[in-house]
Amino acid sequence: MAASLPTRVTGSVETRAAATARVASVRGLTRVFGDRTVIDGLDIDIERGEFVALLGRSGSGKSTLLRALAGLDRDATGNLTVDGTVAVAFQEPRLLPWKRVIDNVALGLDRPRAEARQALEEVGLGGLATAWPLTLSGGEAQRASLARALVREPDLLLLDEPFSALDALTRITMHRLVLDLWTRHGRKEEDAAGRGGLSVLLVTHDVDEALRLADRVLVLGEGRIAYETRVDAPRPRSAGDLIGLRTDLLEQLGVNEEDR
Amino acid sequence: MSSPALDLGQAHRAARRRARVPRAPGLPRLISPIVLVLLWQAAGSSGLLPEHLIAAPVKIARTAVDLTEAGTLPDAIIVSLQRVAVGFLIGAVAGVALALAAGLSRLGENAIDPPMQMLRALPFYGLIPLFILWFGIGETPKIALVALGVAFPLYLNTYAGIRAVDGRLVEAGRVLRLGRTALIRHVILPAALPQALVGLRQSLGIAWLALIVAEQVNADAGLGWMINDAREFMRTDVIVVGLVVYSVLGLLTDALVRLIERRALVWRQAFQPA
Ligand SMILES: Nc1ncnc2c1ncn2[C@@H]1O[C@H](COP(=O)(O)OP(=O)(O)O)[C@@H](O)[C@H]1O
Ligand SMILES: [Mg+2]
C-alpha cells in the first residue's frame, strides 16, 4: 500500500513492489518560503525498522522536512513516497486538553479503548488514563503523545524534538523508553508480517541524543543531507564509544573546537 | 499526582474553594448593606423619604407578599420568562448557527461575517420604532428584540472562539487522520466552547435588558406591564418589587450559565491553581 502523500509531486510516483525494504523514499524535495529555499532538492531513504536521527541547526529546515513526510505540507515539491502509515509526536505534546489522556490516545481509532489503555501501560502511564492533560507534567504529557502515536502501529514514527523541552533526567528516561518501544514494535511487526517493523525518524539538535539512539545520523545543512554516518556501536551506548563520531558531527554542525 | 482519582478530587476542591472566595469574608461584607436598608427604612418611617418617591423596605416586602398571593406577580413572571425564553431560543439558535457557518467555511465567512460586524454597531434599542411598525405592538416585537440582543454576543464570541483555535491542535488532528467532521467535533468545537460560553453569559444579560426595554414600550402583561401600571398609580413599592424580581431572575440565569461552565469546562478547572 504505497501511500503517496498529498504533496505536489512533480516527478512520477514509482510503482513499488509490495513490502519493500524502504518505508520512505524522498527525491528532490524542495520547499520555498517566499524567496528562501529552506529544503533544496533533498534526498532521503529510510529503511524498514531503521532508527534514523536527523541533526541540524535551529532553522535548518528539520521541522519543514518532517511536516512534508507527515503529509502536512501541501506546498512542498518533489518526489515523496511513504510505504505504510505515519504517526507523529511533536515537540509540544499537542494533547487535546478537553479529552482525558486515554481519549486522546484513542482519538480517531475505531478500535476499542483497550488498545489505548495498553499503549498507555507501555509508556508507563496506565495510572493516569483518566487524568486531564493539563494536570500532567511535561514528561508525562510527552509520553502520552508517544502512546497516541504508537497505538496507531505506524510503519514510520516521526519525532520532532520530542525531548528538547524536558529536563535532563526525564530525557534519559525517555530515551530508554523510545528505544524500548522501537525494539518491541520492530520485533512484533517482523513476526506478523515478515518485514522490518517500526522505523523512527528522530529530529533533534542534540548530537549525543542522536548518537545514543540512532542506527544512522543525518545532518541537514543548506537544505540537503550534508553529512551522514552510521552508528554501529551496540546499545546501550556510552558516551565513550562515540567520541570520534561526536567530534565529526559537531564539526559538520559548525561547532568549533573552542566552543566545546 | 499519583492517581487520577486524586487529581479530580483536588480539582473539585479547588473549584469549590474558588467559588467561595468572594463570600468567604461573610459577615463583615453584609454589615453595610444591612445598615443602608435600616437607614432607608428609618427615613421612610419618619416621613423623610415620601412614599411617592420610594417606598420603605417593609412596605415593599409586604407588597411582594400581597402581589404573590393575589397571583399578579407569578402571572407577570411567567409572561416575562416566556418572552425571554422564546426570544433567547430563537436568538441563540440563529447566533450559533451563523457563527458555525462563518467559522467553518470560507464562503460562510465572507457571506456572514462582514454584515454581522457592521450590524453589531447598530444601537439595537433604536430599532424599537421599526419593530413596532413591522410587528405591531404584540408579543412579536418584544421577542424579536430579545432574540436580536441574544444573537449578537453569541455570534461574535462563538465565531471568535472558532477562529482562535490553536492551529497546532488542528494539525495534530490531521496527523491522527481525523476527517473533517471528526476534526470539527473533537478539536474545533471543544476549543471554541469556552469563548462561546462567555457569549452565552453576555447574551443572557442582554436578554433581560432587552426584555425590560421592550416591556416598557407597550405591554398588557408581564413584569414591565406591572411596573408601568404601578407608575400610573404612583405605587413605588410595586415598581421596586418588579425591579427586584428582574434582578433575581437575571442572577438566576447567570448562575445557571456558571453551572454549565463548571460542568463543561472541568478540564480547565483541573489546571487552575488552587
Ligand atoms: N510557515 C512558514 N512560513 C515562512 N517561513 C517558515 C515557515 N515555516 C518555517 N519557516 C522557515 O523555514 C526555516 C526552517 O524552519 P524549521 O523547519 O522549523 O527549522 P528547524 O525545525 O530546523 O529549527 C526557518 O527559517 C523558518 O523561519
Ligand atoms: Mg523545528
XYZ file of C-alpha atoms and ligand atoms in Angstrom:
562
model
C 0.000 0.000 0.000
C 2.144 2.788 -1.289
C 0.651 5.871 0.255
C 1.692 8.813 -1.799
C 1.131 11.779 0.465
C -0.748 14.912 -0.507
C 2.415 16.560 -1.679
C 2.515 18.246 -5.031
C 4.605 15.662 -6.758
C 6.440 16.902 -9.773
C 8.053 13.654 -10.789
C 6.244 10.416 -11.299
C 5.272 8.229 -8.380
C 7.097 4.961 -8.711
C 5.083 1.808 -8.690
C 6.553 -0.236 -5.924
C 6.837 -3.881 -5.105
C 4.940 -4.920 -2.009
C 6.799 -4.962 1.317
C 9.794 -3.058 0.048
C 12.810 -2.618 2.219
C 12.239 1.143 2.367
C 9.488 2.728 4.380
C 10.133 6.175 2.988
C 11.891 7.481 -0.027
C 12.354 11.155 -0.816
C 13.849 12.525 -4.021
C 14.484 16.137 -4.851
C 12.235 17.511 -2.105
C 12.121 21.293 -2.258
C 10.321 23.786 -0.074
C 10.410 27.511 -0.605
C 9.113 30.144 1.797
C 8.895 33.456 -0.031
C 12.302 33.789 -1.629
C 14.012 31.432 0.847
C 14.633 27.885 -0.242
C 14.624 26.001 3.038
C 14.697 22.472 1.593
C 16.625 22.328 -1.641
C 16.413 19.130 -3.671
C 16.799 16.821 -0.703
C 17.049 13.022 -0.937
C 16.445 10.583 1.932
C 15.738 6.908 2.216
C 14.581 5.276 5.412
C 14.811 1.506 5.691
C 12.189 -0.575 7.395
C 12.989 -0.980 11.065
C 15.692 1.648 10.918
C 16.212 4.301 13.568
C 17.402 7.483 11.901
C 18.327 10.702 13.653
C 18.225 13.987 11.802
C 20.500 16.689 13.166
C 20.581 20.280 12.138
C 20.992 23.743 13.487
C 17.932 25.641 14.531
C 16.126 26.914 11.430
C 17.855 24.466 9.100
C 14.506 23.028 7.992
C 14.193 19.898 10.141
C 10.567 20.507 11.055
C 9.803 21.517 7.489
C 11.126 18.197 6.219
C 9.228 16.301 8.859
C 5.973 18.072 8.066
C 6.412 17.126 4.425
C 6.978 13.495 5.387
C 3.869 13.606 7.573
C 1.824 14.838 4.633
C 1.122 18.155 6.342
C 2.786 20.378 3.760
C 0.917 20.775 0.503
C 3.391 23.252 -0.900
C 6.493 21.074 -0.896
C 7.540 19.817 -4.293
C 9.469 16.752 -5.264
C 9.057 13.044 -5.110
C 7.967 11.605 -1.815
C 6.838 8.065 -1.249
C 5.889 6.586 2.075
C 5.031 2.922 2.049
C 2.778 2.487 5.067
C 1.326 4.614 7.805
C 2.920 7.570 9.521
C 2.489 8.830 13.057
C 3.957 11.977 14.555
C 4.908 13.191 18.009
C 5.630 16.902 18.033
C 7.926 18.958 20.178
C 4.933 20.065 22.240
C 2.738 17.098 23.141
C -0.334 18.650 21.477
C -2.801 16.705 23.588
C -6.364 17.956 23.367
C -6.861 19.482 26.822
C -10.599 18.721 26.830
C -10.108 14.997 26.447
C -8.817 12.733 29.164
C -5.476 11.131 28.483
C -6.974 7.846 27.333
C -9.411 9.570 24.982
C -6.519 11.498 23.494
C -4.723 8.254 22.823
C -7.852 6.616 21.399
C -8.747 9.639 19.254
C -9.620 8.641 15.713
C -9.268 4.922 16.386
C -12.231 2.774 15.575
C -10.678 0.010 17.607
C -11.667 -0.460 21.252
C -10.188 1.624 24.020
C -8.449 -1.433 25.379
C -5.671 -0.780 22.902
C -5.308 2.787 24.047
C -5.071 1.562 27.617
C -2.412 -0.907 26.636
C -0.444 1.786 24.832
C -0.574 3.904 27.975
C 0.673 0.963 30.027
C 3.510 0.621 27.567
C 4.707 4.152 28.199
C 4.137 3.770 31.929
C 1.067 5.982 32.137
C -1.520 3.324 32.969
C -2.378 5.089 36.207
C -3.077 8.403 34.518
C -5.508 7.181 31.872
C -8.366 9.295 33.179
C -6.323 12.357 34.099
C -6.804 15.670 32.280
C -3.850 16.592 30.063
C -3.344 19.966 31.757
C -2.559 18.203 35.016
C 0.322 16.201 33.506
C 3.981 17.053 33.860
C 5.992 17.710 30.705
C 7.420 14.206 30.597
C 4.056 12.573 31.246
C 2.401 14.594 28.502
C 5.171 13.682 26.087
C 4.763 10.003 26.951
C 1.014 10.275 26.359
C 1.742 11.849 22.992
C 4.097 8.972 22.219
C 1.415 6.460 23.196
C -1.047 8.256 20.930
C 1.364 7.886 18.023
C 2.295 4.277 18.764
C -1.231 2.964 19.267
C -1.756 3.525 15.541
C 1.006 0.951 14.919
C 2.699 3.145 12.351
C 5.329 1.944 9.929
C 7.124 5.234 10.311
C 7.231 7.236 13.533
C 8.272 10.854 13.143
C 9.563 12.547 16.282
C 10.163 16.294 16.135
C 12.462 17.179 19.020
C 10.094 15.490 21.441
C 12.525 15.618 24.345
C 14.015 19.065 23.975
C 11.682 20.685 26.470
C 12.280 18.035 29.133
C 14.739 18.168 31.980
C 17.914 16.105 31.669
C 16.767 13.263 33.920
C 13.391 12.868 32.247
C 15.136 12.951 28.888
C 17.284 9.963 29.812
C 14.194 8.018 30.862
C 12.504 8.960 27.609
C 15.497 7.805 25.553
C 15.303 4.410 27.177
C 11.556 4.292 26.636
C 11.790 5.143 22.939
C 14.490 2.535 22.347
C 12.394 0.005 24.224
C 9.297 0.756 22.200
C 11.223 0.705 18.971
C 12.723 -2.690 19.741
C 9.422 -4.143 20.837
C 7.352 -2.840 17.937
C 10.032 -3.771 15.480
C 10.021 -7.408 16.557
C 6.260 -7.730 16.718
C 5.789 -6.406 13.205
C 8.539 -8.596 11.894
C 6.940 -11.756 13.216
C 3.486 -10.890 11.943
C 4.153 -9.502 8.503
C 7.612 -10.791 7.841
C 9.056 -7.342 7.317
C 11.245 -4.923 9.156
C 8.858 -3.247 11.592
C 8.789 0.232 13.070
C 11.075 2.866 11.585
C 11.821 6.023 13.504
C 12.950 9.400 12.237
C 14.013 11.440 15.223
C 14.620 15.127 14.651
C 16.930 16.603 17.220
C 19.571 19.249 17.700
C 21.307 17.178 20.343
C 24.307 15.270 18.983
C 24.549 12.987 21.997
C 20.887 12.094 21.780
C 21.312 11.196 18.109
C 24.381 9.061 18.825
C 22.816 7.261 21.731
C 19.675 6.260 19.852
C 20.133 6.032 16.104
C 21.407 3.493 13.580
C 22.207 6.321 11.235
C 22.685 10.019 11.810
C 21.969 12.596 9.131
C 22.950 16.228 9.226
C 20.714 18.720 7.444
C 22.513 21.728 6.023
C 21.880 24.065 3.114
C 18.563 22.347 2.536
C 20.066 18.922 1.900
C 21.601 15.991 3.708
C 25.037 17.461 4.165
C 26.550 14.585 6.087
C 25.643 11.079 7.021
C 27.159 8.468 9.280
C 26.262 5.042 10.599
C 26.463 4.309 14.296
C 27.345 0.671 14.734
C 28.108 0.573 18.455
C 25.793 -1.842 20.302
C 23.131 -0.378 22.566
C 23.047 0.686 25.335
C 25.801 3.006 24.270
C 28.008 5.045 26.467
C 29.452 8.395 25.553
C 32.941 6.886 25.448
C 32.111 4.658 22.443
C 31.245 7.594 20.346
C 33.823 10.310 20.849
C 35.112 10.139 17.296
C 31.689 10.366 15.717
C 30.701 13.109 18.091
C 33.618 15.251 17.013
C 32.809 14.679 13.340
C 29.175 15.588 13.786
C 29.864 18.694 15.810
C 32.236 19.786 13.089
C 29.530 19.240 10.497
C 27.190 21.380 12.547
C 29.773 24.128 12.541
C 30.736 23.936 16.189
C 34.411 24.813 16.605
C 36.906 23.110 18.872
C 36.996 26.177 21.169
C 33.207 26.223 21.625
C 33.111 22.761 23.099
C -0.336 13.245 41.425
C -0.147 9.509 41.831
C -3.699 8.567 40.913
C -6.284 10.175 38.653
C -8.899 9.972 41.341
C -6.725 12.155 43.486
C -6.331 14.693 40.683
C -10.040 15.022 40.264
C -10.511 15.371 43.953
C -8.066 18.211 44.000
C -9.742 19.831 41.036
C -13.134 19.691 42.639
C -11.815 21.006 45.885
C -10.104 23.808 44.031
C -13.324 24.705 42.254
C -15.267 24.780 45.498
C -12.683 26.887 47.198
C -12.625 29.386 44.370
C -16.396 29.676 44.304
C -16.367 30.505 47.983
C -13.723 33.197 47.883
C -15.959 36.249 47.333
C -18.326 35.118 50.075
C -15.701 33.957 52.499
C -15.408 37.219 54.475
C -19.183 36.829 55.062
C -20.467 38.908 57.911
C -18.240 41.976 57.557
C -19.401 42.444 53.997
C -23.045 42.181 54.993
C -22.929 44.948 57.547
C -23.006 47.949 55.262
C -25.948 46.775 53.085
C -27.915 45.974 56.226
C -27.184 49.386 57.710
C -28.245 51.056 54.448
C -31.538 49.172 54.382
C -32.140 50.112 58.019
C -31.431 53.772 57.249
C -33.765 53.578 54.268
C -36.480 52.114 56.481
C -35.914 54.775 59.116
C -36.098 57.545 56.533
C -39.317 56.087 55.187
C -40.984 55.590 58.574
C -40.072 59.087 59.734
C -41.587 60.618 56.579
C -38.209 61.954 55.492
C -38.481 59.844 52.327
C -42.056 60.218 50.991
C -43.648 57.086 49.541
C -44.404 58.659 46.153
C -40.616 58.875 45.636
C -39.738 55.471 47.036
C -41.491 53.078 49.387
C -39.800 51.785 52.536
C -38.363 48.238 52.636
C -41.011 46.793 54.939
C -43.774 48.158 52.758
C -42.076 46.711 49.683
C -41.772 43.308 51.310
C -45.431 43.361 52.282
C -46.424 44.340 48.753
C -44.359 41.496 47.364
C -46.243 39.048 49.532
C -49.603 40.580 48.563
C -48.800 40.505 44.852
C -47.734 36.905 45.129
C -50.847 35.863 46.982
C -53.081 37.683 44.524
C -51.337 35.864 41.688
C -50.376 39.123 39.946
C -46.655 38.643 40.412
C -46.441 34.959 39.432
C -48.511 35.633 36.322
C -46.290 38.547 35.363
C -43.148 36.491 35.937
C -44.435 33.662 33.780
C -45.280 36.001 30.913
C -41.878 37.713 31.076
C -39.995 34.441 31.413
C -41.780 33.120 28.356
C -40.760 36.159 26.336
C -37.143 35.793 27.375
C -37.125 32.044 26.808
C -38.616 32.191 23.328
C -36.525 35.185 22.311
C -33.408 33.619 23.732
C -34.003 30.332 21.960
C -34.521 31.994 18.593
C -31.548 34.322 19.053
C -29.272 31.591 20.342
C -30.041 29.199 17.509
C -29.539 31.973 14.961
C -26.336 33.286 16.587
C -24.698 29.895 16.961
C -25.771 28.683 13.524
C -24.389 31.809 11.869
C -21.166 31.512 13.848
C -20.699 27.898 12.795
C -21.375 28.729 9.164
C -18.984 31.679 9.246
C -16.348 29.927 11.323
C -16.209 26.641 9.487
C -16.299 27.678 5.854
C -14.583 30.339 3.815
C -17.769 31.017 1.870
C -19.761 31.393 5.083
C -17.146 33.726 6.499
C -17.249 36.040 3.505
C -21.014 35.991 3.323
C -21.880 36.276 7.009
C -19.151 37.993 8.935
C -18.979 41.415 7.197
C -22.694 42.188 7.612
C -22.651 40.872 11.195
C -19.684 43.077 12.064
C -21.481 46.080 10.584
C -24.795 45.330 12.273
C -23.195 44.958 15.676
C -22.552 48.701 15.659
C -26.276 49.335 15.423
C -27.832 50.663 18.670
C -30.407 47.962 18.664
C -32.817 49.533 21.133
C -33.143 52.172 18.455
C -34.841 49.526 16.347
C -37.931 49.523 18.542
C -39.890 52.011 16.413
C -39.157 49.950 13.314
C -40.100 46.755 15.087
C -43.406 48.261 16.133
C -44.062 49.262 12.534
C -43.136 45.802 11.303
C -44.568 43.598 14.000
C -47.219 45.712 15.676
C -47.346 46.055 19.454
C -47.999 42.448 20.452
C -45.561 39.789 21.578
C -43.556 39.676 18.343
C -41.551 42.919 18.640
C -40.626 42.079 22.245
C -39.446 38.602 21.356
C -37.668 39.925 18.279
C -35.767 42.471 20.346
C -34.654 39.814 22.836
C -33.664 37.461 20.020
C -31.633 40.143 18.311
C -29.898 41.095 21.548
C -29.032 37.453 22.205
C -27.876 36.574 18.703
C -25.031 39.075 18.503
C -22.900 38.272 21.545
C -23.346 34.572 20.844
C -22.374 35.005 17.226
C -19.373 37.226 17.916
C -17.953 35.077 20.699
C -18.570 31.702 19.089
C -17.097 32.905 15.822
C -14.073 34.374 17.570
C -13.684 31.138 19.523
C -13.648 29.060 16.359
C -11.198 31.427 14.716
C -8.835 31.323 17.670
C -8.476 27.530 17.630
C -4.839 26.538 18.030
C -3.632 25.534 14.579
C -1.167 23.113 16.130
C -4.020 21.085 17.602
C -5.779 21.044 14.243
C -2.550 19.805 12.716
C -2.294 17.103 15.378
C -5.851 16.090 14.487
C -4.909 15.826 10.834
C -1.930 13.652 11.660
C -4.288 11.401 13.600
C -6.254 11.030 10.356
C -9.370 12.735 11.661
C -11.799 13.558 8.894
C -13.390 16.988 8.623
C -16.404 16.091 10.715
C -14.310 14.461 13.424
C -11.919 17.410 13.398
C -14.803 19.818 13.943
C -16.338 17.655 16.640
C -13.226 16.706 18.591
C -10.947 19.682 18.073
C -12.600 22.839 16.777
C -15.870 22.938 18.692
C -14.429 21.998 22.100
C -11.718 24.593 21.581
C -14.316 27.248 20.827
C -16.576 26.296 23.727
C -15.056 28.493 26.462
C -15.439 31.618 24.330
C -18.930 30.553 23.243
C -19.906 30.261 26.912
C -18.653 33.780 27.538
C -21.012 34.764 24.736
C -23.826 32.820 26.349
C -23.375 34.700 29.578
C -23.293 38.083 27.862
C -26.307 37.215 25.776
C -28.411 36.235 28.781
C -27.574 39.531 30.447
C -28.632 41.353 27.317
C -31.768 39.221 27.024
C -33.072 40.584 30.335
C -32.151 44.158 29.456
C -33.840 43.848 26.081
C -36.926 42.473 27.769
C -37.089 45.363 30.225
C -36.780 47.886 27.423
C -39.290 46.074 25.239
C -41.799 45.735 28.060
C -41.647 49.448 28.829
C -42.860 50.294 25.365
C -46.136 48.557 25.315
C -47.336 45.596 27.249
C -50.576 44.257 28.596
C -48.959 41.556 30.692
C -45.640 40.703 32.274
C -43.311 42.436 34.692
C -42.909 45.523 32.529
C -46.650 45.944 32.358
C -46.882 45.541 36.139
C -44.273 48.275 36.612
C -45.837 50.644 34.096
C -49.237 50.116 35.574
C -47.853 50.870 39.036
C -46.351 54.117 37.781
C -49.819 55.367 36.821
C -50.888 54.925 40.440
C -47.554 56.064 41.907
C -47.077 52.648 43.515
C -43.334 52.875 44.057
C -43.486 49.706 46.160
C -44.764 47.681 43.189
C -42.117 49.212 40.920
C -39.352 48.187 43.294
C -40.772 44.674 43.601
C -40.702 44.427 39.808
C -37.107 45.618 39.683
C -36.025 43.184 42.366
C -37.675 40.326 40.509
C -35.889 41.337 37.296
C -32.529 41.262 39.042
C -33.198 37.983 40.820
C -34.183 36.370 37.515
C -31.032 37.784 35.914
C -28.880 36.425 38.727
C -30.540 33.026 38.441
C -29.849 32.672 34.743
C -26.296 33.850 35.298
C -25.835 31.192 37.957
C -27.208 28.652 35.515
C -24.564 29.558 32.937
C -21.864 29.364 35.586
C -23.077 25.895 36.441
C -22.950 24.901 32.780
C -19.453 26.380 32.518
C -18.250 24.433 35.506
C -19.659 21.228 34.062
C -18.460 21.748 30.510
C -15.016 23.089 31.315
C -13.861 20.705 34.048
C -10.739 20.065 32.049
C -9.784 23.677 32.503
C -10.576 23.912 36.184
C -8.284 20.989 36.803
C -5.495 23.220 35.594
C -6.144 26.384 37.554
C -4.027 26.511 40.671
C -5.941 26.012 43.884
N 5.206 28.627 7.513
C 6.385 29.233 7.332
N 6.443 30.419 6.694
C 7.632 31.041 6.485
N 8.819 30.545 6.876
C 8.817 29.376 7.508
C 7.609 28.652 7.772
N 7.929 27.512 8.412
C 9.270 27.524 8.551
N 9.804 28.632 8.010
C 11.211 28.961 7.935
O 11.917 27.847 7.469
C 13.124 27.707 8.167
C 13.223 26.305 8.730
O 12.261 26.145 9.733
P 12.129 24.797 10.550
O 11.932 23.688 9.587
O 11.061 24.996 11.556
O 13.547 24.708 11.235
P 14.064 23.703 12.345
O 12.964 22.774 12.684
O 15.226 23.020 11.732
O 14.512 24.535 13.502
C 13.156 28.771 9.242
O 13.963 29.811 8.807
C 11.732 29.229 9.321
O 11.702 30.592 9.609
Mg 11.843 22.506 14.476
